[in-house]
GROMACS .gro file of C-alpha atoms in nm:
model
  325
    1UNK     CA    1  -0.982   3.359   1.400
    2UNK     CA    2  -1.110   3.459   1.010
    3UNK     CA    3  -1.000   3.332   0.752
    4UNK     CA    4  -0.748   3.523   0.565
    5UNK     CA    5  -0.884   3.666   0.240
    6UNK     CA    6  -0.613   3.492   0.025
    7UNK     CA    7  -0.698   3.142   0.112
    8UNK     CA    8  -1.082   3.215   0.137
    9UNK     CA    9  -1.066   3.275  -0.229
   10UNK     CA   10  -0.851   2.955  -0.279
   11UNK     CA   11  -1.069   2.711  -0.104
   12UNK     CA   12  -1.329   2.882  -0.347
   13UNK     CA   13  -1.157   2.839  -0.647
   14UNK     CA   14  -1.060   2.485  -0.551
   15UNK     CA   15  -1.387   2.389  -0.449
   16UNK     CA   16  -1.518   2.520  -0.818
   17UNK     CA   17  -1.247   2.301  -0.949
   18UNK     CA   18  -1.338   2.003  -0.802
   19UNK     CA   19  -1.721   2.030  -0.915
   20UNK     CA   20  -1.581   2.087  -1.287
   21UNK     CA   21  -1.376   1.772  -1.284
   22UNK     CA   22  -1.660   1.576  -1.151
   23UNK     CA   23  -1.790   1.685  -1.500
   24UNK     CA   24  -1.474   1.644  -1.658
   25UNK     CA   25  -1.392   1.286  -1.546
   26UNK     CA   26  -1.650   1.080  -1.723
   27UNK     CA   27  -1.567   1.214  -2.083
   28UNK     CA   28  -1.160   1.212  -2.027
   29UNK     CA   29  -1.117   0.870  -1.879
   30UNK     CA   30  -0.974   0.729  -2.225
   31UNK     CA   31  -0.777   1.030  -2.285
   32UNK     CA   32  -0.435   1.066  -2.207
   33UNK     CA   33  -0.024   1.134  -2.364
   34UNK     CA   34   0.052   0.858  -2.580
   35UNK     CA   35   0.273   0.590  -2.374
   36UNK     CA   36   0.648   0.516  -2.444
   37UNK     CA   37   0.614   0.181  -2.582
   38UNK     CA   38   0.853  -0.100  -2.331
   39UNK     CA   39   0.873  -0.489  -2.372
   40UNK     CA   40   0.708  -0.685  -2.098
   41UNK     CA   41   0.960  -0.775  -1.835
   42UNK     CA   42   1.124  -1.130  -1.825
   43UNK     CA   43   0.867  -1.355  -1.620
   44UNK     CA   44   1.022  -1.491  -1.281
   45UNK     CA   45   0.895  -1.714  -1.033
   46UNK     CA   46   0.892  -1.548  -0.697
   47UNK     CA   47   1.201  -1.413  -0.506
   48UNK     CA   48   1.369  -1.749  -0.338
   49UNK     CA   49   1.469  -1.525   0.001
   50UNK     CA   50   1.597  -1.233   0.083
   51UNK     CA   51   1.994  -1.368   0.098
   52UNK     CA   52   2.225  -1.152  -0.032
   53UNK     CA   53   2.278  -1.415  -0.295
   54UNK     CA   54   1.916  -1.436  -0.407
   55UNK     CA   55   1.912  -1.050  -0.399
   56UNK     CA   56   2.173  -1.010  -0.563
   57UNK     CA   57   2.026  -1.235  -0.874
   58UNK     CA   58   1.743  -1.094  -0.870
   59UNK     CA   59   1.864  -0.741  -0.890
   60UNK     CA   60   2.063  -0.830  -1.178
   61UNK     CA   61   1.767  -0.995  -1.374
   62UNK     CA   62   1.605  -0.677  -1.293
   63UNK     CA   63   1.844  -0.443  -1.455
   64UNK     CA   64   1.865  -0.643  -1.754
   65UNK     CA   65   1.454  -0.579  -1.793
   66UNK     CA   66   1.548  -0.191  -1.742
   67UNK     CA   67   1.793  -0.205  -2.027
   68UNK     CA   68   1.567  -0.349  -2.264
   69UNK     CA   69   1.297  -0.099  -2.183
   70UNK     CA   70   1.576   0.198  -2.248
   71UNK     CA   71   1.698   0.041  -2.613
   72UNK     CA   72   1.319   0.016  -2.702
   73UNK     CA   73   1.246   0.402  -2.572
   74UNK     CA   74   1.577   0.505  -2.768
   75UNK     CA   75   1.443   0.317  -3.101
   76UNK     CA   76   1.107   0.487  -3.013
   77UNK     CA   77   1.302   0.852  -3.046
   78UNK     CA   78   1.226   0.952  -2.660
   79UNK     CA   79   1.544   1.067  -2.527
   80UNK     CA   80   1.416   1.171  -2.222
   81UNK     CA   81   1.280   0.859  -2.111
   82UNK     CA   82   1.597   0.638  -2.265
   83UNK     CA   83   1.803   0.865  -2.022
   84UNK     CA   84   1.591   0.826  -1.764
   85UNK     CA   85   1.615   0.436  -1.775
   86UNK     CA   86   2.005   0.431  -1.883
   87UNK     CA   87   2.046   0.550  -1.516
   88UNK     CA   88   1.800   0.363  -1.331
   89UNK     CA   89   1.961   0.052  -1.495
   90UNK     CA   90   2.298   0.161  -1.331
   91UNK     CA   91   2.495  -0.095  -1.187
   92UNK     CA   92   2.466   0.043  -0.838
   93UNK     CA   93   2.070   0.037  -0.849
   94UNK     CA   94   1.861  -0.259  -0.716
   95UNK     CA   95   1.538  -0.284  -0.828
   96UNK     CA   96   1.269  -0.584  -0.713
   97UNK     CA   97   1.032  -0.498  -0.980
   98UNK     CA   98   1.000  -0.293  -1.341
   99UNK     CA   99   0.753  -0.233  -1.606
  100UNK     CA  100   0.805   0.018  -1.875
  101UNK     CA  101   0.468  -0.056  -2.022
  102UNK     CA  102   0.154   0.214  -1.927
  103UNK     CA  103   0.348   0.457  -1.811
  104UNK     CA  104   0.601   0.242  -1.610
  105UNK     CA  105   0.612   0.101  -1.298
  106UNK     CA  106   0.952   0.044  -1.044
  107UNK     CA  107   1.009  -0.108  -0.731
  108UNK     CA  108   1.364   0.007  -0.584
  109UNK     CA  109   1.554  -0.086  -0.271
  110UNK     CA  110   1.781   0.177  -0.066
  111UNK     CA  111   1.999   0.010   0.138
  112UNK     CA  112   2.062  -0.365   0.225
  113UNK     CA  113   1.740  -0.551   0.216
  114UNK     CA  114   1.902  -0.896   0.357
  115UNK     CA  115   1.987  -0.722   0.695
  116UNK     CA  116   1.735  -0.435   0.751
  117UNK     CA  117   1.561  -0.456   1.066
  118UNK     CA  118   1.365  -0.157   0.970
  119UNK     CA  119   1.192  -0.067   0.638
  120UNK     CA  120   1.025   0.210   0.487
  121UNK     CA  121   0.784   0.201   0.203
  122UNK     CA  122   0.744   0.529   0.002
  123UNK     CA  123   0.450   0.546  -0.168
  124UNK     CA  124   0.439   0.857  -0.397
  125UNK     CA  125   0.143   1.090  -0.505
  126UNK     CA  126   0.059   1.282  -0.817
  127UNK     CA  127   0.298   1.348  -1.096
  128UNK     CA  128   0.558   1.078  -1.031
  129UNK     CA  129   0.659   0.868  -1.302
  130UNK     CA  130   0.977   0.713  -1.514
  131UNK     CA  131   1.044   1.052  -1.633
  132UNK     CA  132   1.031   1.221  -1.292
  133UNK     CA  133   1.158   0.882  -1.097
  134UNK     CA  134   1.479   1.109  -0.931
  135UNK     CA  135   1.237   1.292  -0.731
  136UNK     CA  136   1.102   0.982  -0.537
  137UNK     CA  137   1.443   0.818  -0.518
  138UNK     CA  138   1.623   1.164  -0.380
  139UNK     CA  139   1.322   1.112  -0.097
  140UNK     CA  140   1.448   0.732  -0.064
  141UNK     CA  141   1.824   0.859  -0.036
  142UNK     CA  142   1.770   1.141   0.205
  143UNK     CA  143   1.536   0.931   0.473
  144UNK     CA  144   1.801   0.584   0.430
  145UNK     CA  145   2.073   0.848   0.509
  146UNK     CA  146   1.855   0.993   0.820
  147UNK     CA  147   1.781   0.591   0.920
  148UNK     CA  148   2.123   0.431   0.912
  149UNK     CA  149   2.275   0.118   0.929
  150UNK     CA  150   1.992  -0.133   0.963
  151UNK     CA  151   1.747   0.006   0.755
  152UNK     CA  152   1.630  -0.007   0.384
  153UNK     CA  153   1.405   0.235   0.217
  154UNK     CA  154   1.164   0.075  -0.099
  155UNK     CA  155   1.070   0.372  -0.350
  156UNK     CA  156   0.711   0.205  -0.489
  157UNK     CA  157   0.648   0.327  -0.779
  158UNK     CA  158   0.386   0.046  -0.844
  159UNK     CA  159   0.096   0.249  -0.951
  160UNK     CA  160   0.037   0.457  -1.260
  161UNK     CA  161  -0.032   0.817  -1.042
  162UNK     CA  162  -0.237   1.083  -1.207
  163UNK     CA  163  -0.127   1.423  -1.329
  164UNK     CA  164  -0.067   1.649  -1.056
  165UNK     CA  165  -0.347   1.893  -1.209
  166UNK     CA  166  -0.610   1.633  -1.334
  167UNK     CA  167  -0.948   1.488  -1.281
  168UNK     CA  168  -0.762   1.203  -1.156
  169UNK     CA  169  -0.583   1.329  -0.871
  170UNK     CA  170  -0.918   1.410  -0.764
  171UNK     CA  171  -1.088   1.126  -0.747
  172UNK     CA  172  -0.990   0.766  -0.621
  173UNK     CA  173  -0.979   0.590  -0.938
  174UNK     CA  174  -0.592   0.564  -0.965
  175UNK     CA  175  -0.569   0.440  -0.577
  176UNK     CA  176  -0.865   0.230  -0.592
  177UNK     CA  177  -0.674   0.037  -0.897
  178UNK     CA  178  -0.301   0.055  -0.699
  179UNK     CA  179  -0.425  -0.070  -0.375
  180UNK     CA  180  -0.422  -0.443  -0.427
  181UNK     CA  181  -0.088  -0.443  -0.581
  182UNK     CA  182   0.068  -0.261  -0.261
  183UNK     CA  183  -0.146  -0.521  -0.043
  184UNK     CA  184   0.014  -0.798  -0.259
  185UNK     CA  185   0.357  -0.622  -0.235
  186UNK     CA  186   0.349  -0.615   0.145
  187UNK     CA  187   0.260  -0.928   0.189
  188UNK     CA  188   0.565  -1.026  -0.025
  189UNK     CA  189   0.788  -0.803   0.170
  190UNK     CA  190   0.653  -0.992   0.495
  191UNK     CA  191   0.718  -1.319   0.370
  192UNK     CA  192   1.067  -1.209   0.305
  193UNK     CA  193   1.177  -1.005   0.607
  194UNK     CA  194   0.894  -1.162   0.849
  195UNK     CA  195   1.071  -0.991   1.187
  196UNK     CA  196   1.174  -0.655   1.020
  197UNK     CA  197   0.972  -0.324   1.138
  198UNK     CA  198   0.799  -0.236   0.827
  199UNK     CA  199   0.615   0.126   0.783
  200UNK     CA  200   0.406   0.243   0.497
  201UNK     CA  201   0.477   0.678   0.408
  202UNK     CA  202   0.219   0.799   0.188
  203UNK     CA  203   0.249   1.128   0.046
  204UNK     CA  204   0.025   1.332  -0.101
  205UNK     CA  205  -0.219   1.113  -0.327
  206UNK     CA  206  -0.024   0.826  -0.188
  207UNK     CA  207  -0.254   0.844   0.123
  208UNK     CA  208  -0.569   0.768  -0.061
  209UNK     CA  209  -0.379   0.464  -0.202
  210UNK     CA  210  -0.272   0.329   0.130
  211UNK     CA  211  -0.607   0.409   0.301
  212UNK     CA  212  -0.749   0.181   0.000
  213UNK     CA  213  -0.492  -0.091   0.067
  214UNK     CA  214  -0.496  -0.048   0.451
  215UNK     CA  215  -0.743  -0.318   0.577
  216UNK     CA  216  -0.556  -0.555   0.746
  217UNK     CA  217  -0.232  -0.473   0.602
  218UNK     CA  218   0.071  -0.644   0.823
  219UNK     CA  219   0.237  -0.308   0.905
  220UNK     CA  220   0.374  -0.127   1.174
  221UNK     CA  221   0.243   0.209   1.092
  222UNK     CA  222   0.098   0.434   0.839
  223UNK     CA  223   0.263   0.782   0.784
  224UNK     CA  224   0.027   1.059   0.629
  225UNK     CA  225   0.184   1.359   0.484
  226UNK     CA  226   0.104   1.638   0.250
  227UNK     CA  227  -0.220   1.465   0.230
  228UNK     CA  228  -0.572   1.545   0.006
  229UNK     CA  229  -0.758   1.320   0.273
  230UNK     CA  230  -0.813   0.928   0.268
  231UNK     CA  231  -1.135   0.939   0.108
  232UNK     CA  232  -1.273   0.802   0.461
  233UNK     CA  233  -1.380   0.982   0.730
  234UNK     CA  234  -1.149   0.899   1.047
  235UNK     CA  235  -0.819   0.650   1.099
  236UNK     CA  236  -1.102   0.386   1.261
  237UNK     CA  237  -1.231   0.316   0.902
  238UNK     CA  238  -0.935   0.246   0.780
  239UNK     CA  239  -0.925  -0.087   0.950
  240UNK     CA  240  -0.592  -0.138   1.030
  241UNK     CA  241  -0.383  -0.232   1.366
  242UNK     CA  242  -0.107  -0.019   1.218
  243UNK     CA  243  -0.084   0.310   1.411
  244UNK     CA  244  -0.195   0.572   1.152
  245UNK     CA  245   0.014   0.894   1.196
  246UNK     CA  246  -0.018   1.221   0.959
  247UNK     CA  247   0.161   1.560   0.955
  248UNK     CA  248   0.176   1.875   0.701
  249UNK     CA  249   0.416   2.149   0.709
  250UNK     CA  250   0.266   2.508   0.781
  251UNK     CA  251   0.352   2.580   0.436
  252UNK     CA  252   0.221   2.329   0.209
  253UNK     CA  253  -0.044   2.454  -0.036
  254UNK     CA  254  -0.252   2.111   0.017
  255UNK     CA  255  -0.392   2.259   0.318
  256UNK     CA  256  -0.629   2.493   0.126
  257UNK     CA  257  -0.749   2.198  -0.095
  258UNK     CA  258  -1.133   2.163   0.036
  259UNK     CA  259  -1.151   1.841   0.231
  260UNK     CA  260  -1.491   1.803   0.126
  261UNK     CA  261  -1.652   1.467  -0.111
  262UNK     CA  262  -1.912   1.571  -0.388
  263UNK     CA  263  -2.102   1.224  -0.422
  264UNK     CA  264  -2.226   1.318  -0.810
  265UNK     CA  265  -2.315   1.137  -1.128
  266UNK     CA  266  -2.066   0.867  -1.205
  267UNK     CA  267  -1.794   0.981  -0.965
  268UNK     CA  268  -1.674   1.112  -0.612
  269UNK     CA  269  -1.491   1.406  -0.585
  270UNK     CA  270  -1.274   1.485  -0.290
  271UNK     CA  271  -1.107   1.291  -0.007
  272UNK     CA  272  -1.292   1.385   0.280
  273UNK     CA  273  -1.198   1.482   0.601
  274UNK     CA  274  -0.845   1.616   0.701
  275UNK     CA  275  -0.583   1.324   0.870
  276UNK     CA  276  -0.415   1.625   1.069
  277UNK     CA  277  -0.773   1.741   1.199
  278UNK     CA  278  -0.861   1.611   1.527
  279UNK     CA  279  -1.139   1.469   1.414
  280UNK     CA  280  -0.948   1.214   1.177
  281UNK     CA  281  -0.800   1.072   1.481
  282UNK     CA  282  -0.460   1.014   1.415
  283UNK     CA  283  -0.115   1.098   1.573
  284UNK     CA  284   0.039   1.369   1.433
  285UNK     CA  285   0.413   1.424   1.388
  286UNK     CA  286   0.623   1.766   1.368
  287UNK     CA  287   0.592   1.826   0.982
  288UNK     CA  288   0.783   2.203   1.042
  289UNK     CA  289   0.747   2.527   0.835
  290UNK     CA  290   0.809   2.320   0.449
  291UNK     CA  291   0.599   2.278   0.155
  292UNK     CA  292   0.432   2.014  -0.048
  293UNK     CA  293   0.740   1.873  -0.153
  294UNK     CA  294   1.002   1.934   0.121
  295UNK     CA  295   0.875   1.618   0.397
  296UNK     CA  296   1.191   1.418   0.298
  297UNK     CA  297   1.465   1.710   0.261
  298UNK     CA  298   1.761   1.657   0.432
  299UNK     CA  299   1.785   1.833   0.745
  300UNK     CA  300   1.433   1.883   0.749
  301UNK     CA  301   1.232   1.819   1.079
  302UNK     CA  302   0.928   1.639   0.883
  303UNK     CA  303   1.284   1.376   0.778
  304UNK     CA  304   1.337   1.350   1.138
  305UNK     CA  305   1.043   1.244   1.255
  306UNK     CA  306   0.962   1.015   0.978
  307UNK     CA  307   1.296   0.834   1.049
  308UNK     CA  308   1.191   0.814   1.437
  309UNK     CA  309   0.845   0.661   1.352
  310UNK     CA  310   1.014   0.439   1.099
  311UNK     CA  311   1.270   0.364   1.391
  312UNK     CA  312   0.986   0.297   1.645
  313UNK     CA  313   1.102   0.574   1.827
  314UNK     CA  314   0.773   0.744   1.789
  315UNK     CA  315   0.717   0.934   2.057
  316UNK     CA  316   0.969   1.213   1.956
  317UNK     CA  317   0.849   1.248   1.625
  318UNK     CA  318   0.532   1.494   1.835
  319UNK     CA  319   0.538   1.811   1.849
  320UNK     CA  320   0.676   1.953   2.169
  321UNK     CA  321   0.366   1.989   2.328
  322UNK     CA  322   0.221   1.647   2.294
  323UNK     CA  323   0.517   1.425   2.351
  324UNK     CA  324   0.396   1.373   2.700
  325UNK     CA  325   0.040   1.372   2.642
   0.00000   0.00000   0.00000
């Protein structure tokens, strides 16, 4: 079937943008918006255990770190950041870590980690930061409701995400920085919850982060959705014992991003093989007809599919024609 003319034009335009970005990346790395100041978080040793009393003490200490960052943002005159932090510091919130510096990092638990037998770790893509953290949290809340009791969802904003439309979102630099932090977090989570079924859920640019961290990572599944590619030729190249899943909604604009890698001076632009293509070798899950931001939307087909993968009922997450393959 011939390509739709609009899609062909879009592909050509995006390919031109990739080339232009490759020129911009080496000279723009030092530029960026001024960071809102924040104090360093209090220095603490490792979390002793996932027992309720240890977690409660830890959450309270991290809440104090968020409160300190809120006060600093207010003194700086950034009301938007202060308001976002005030919400995050609420008494019902449960953060394993928080650092307001350099754009902000945070790791929040939705659900009871002490009793969780199934844990989903959400890795966000471009454009998610402290000021827009609510987008990541909304997805975590919807997934936790779908999973039900005995589960916990961890929203892992553990890296400096690129701006959605930027040279950084077209290269693996931020993912390379993030991967050791993600691997370290998963090791710590496995220490605390060694028998829990743990799944990485990697949205958009977050799939590049997960791919960089995947080698030898002790998780049960890695789910790539809305992915521009991973920077690897196929699932086997991730060198992970986990089952790799991929899905894309039929109205997700990421399908029109050229799945190429341009190796140019100073930088490689693009992320190569489409994870939902047969050549990549991932298991495909039913991702419905939604757009790029709809995968964890309440009541959606991809939300149900992803929840089944997290719960270990993977067969029912496949598209109908593949469930008995």
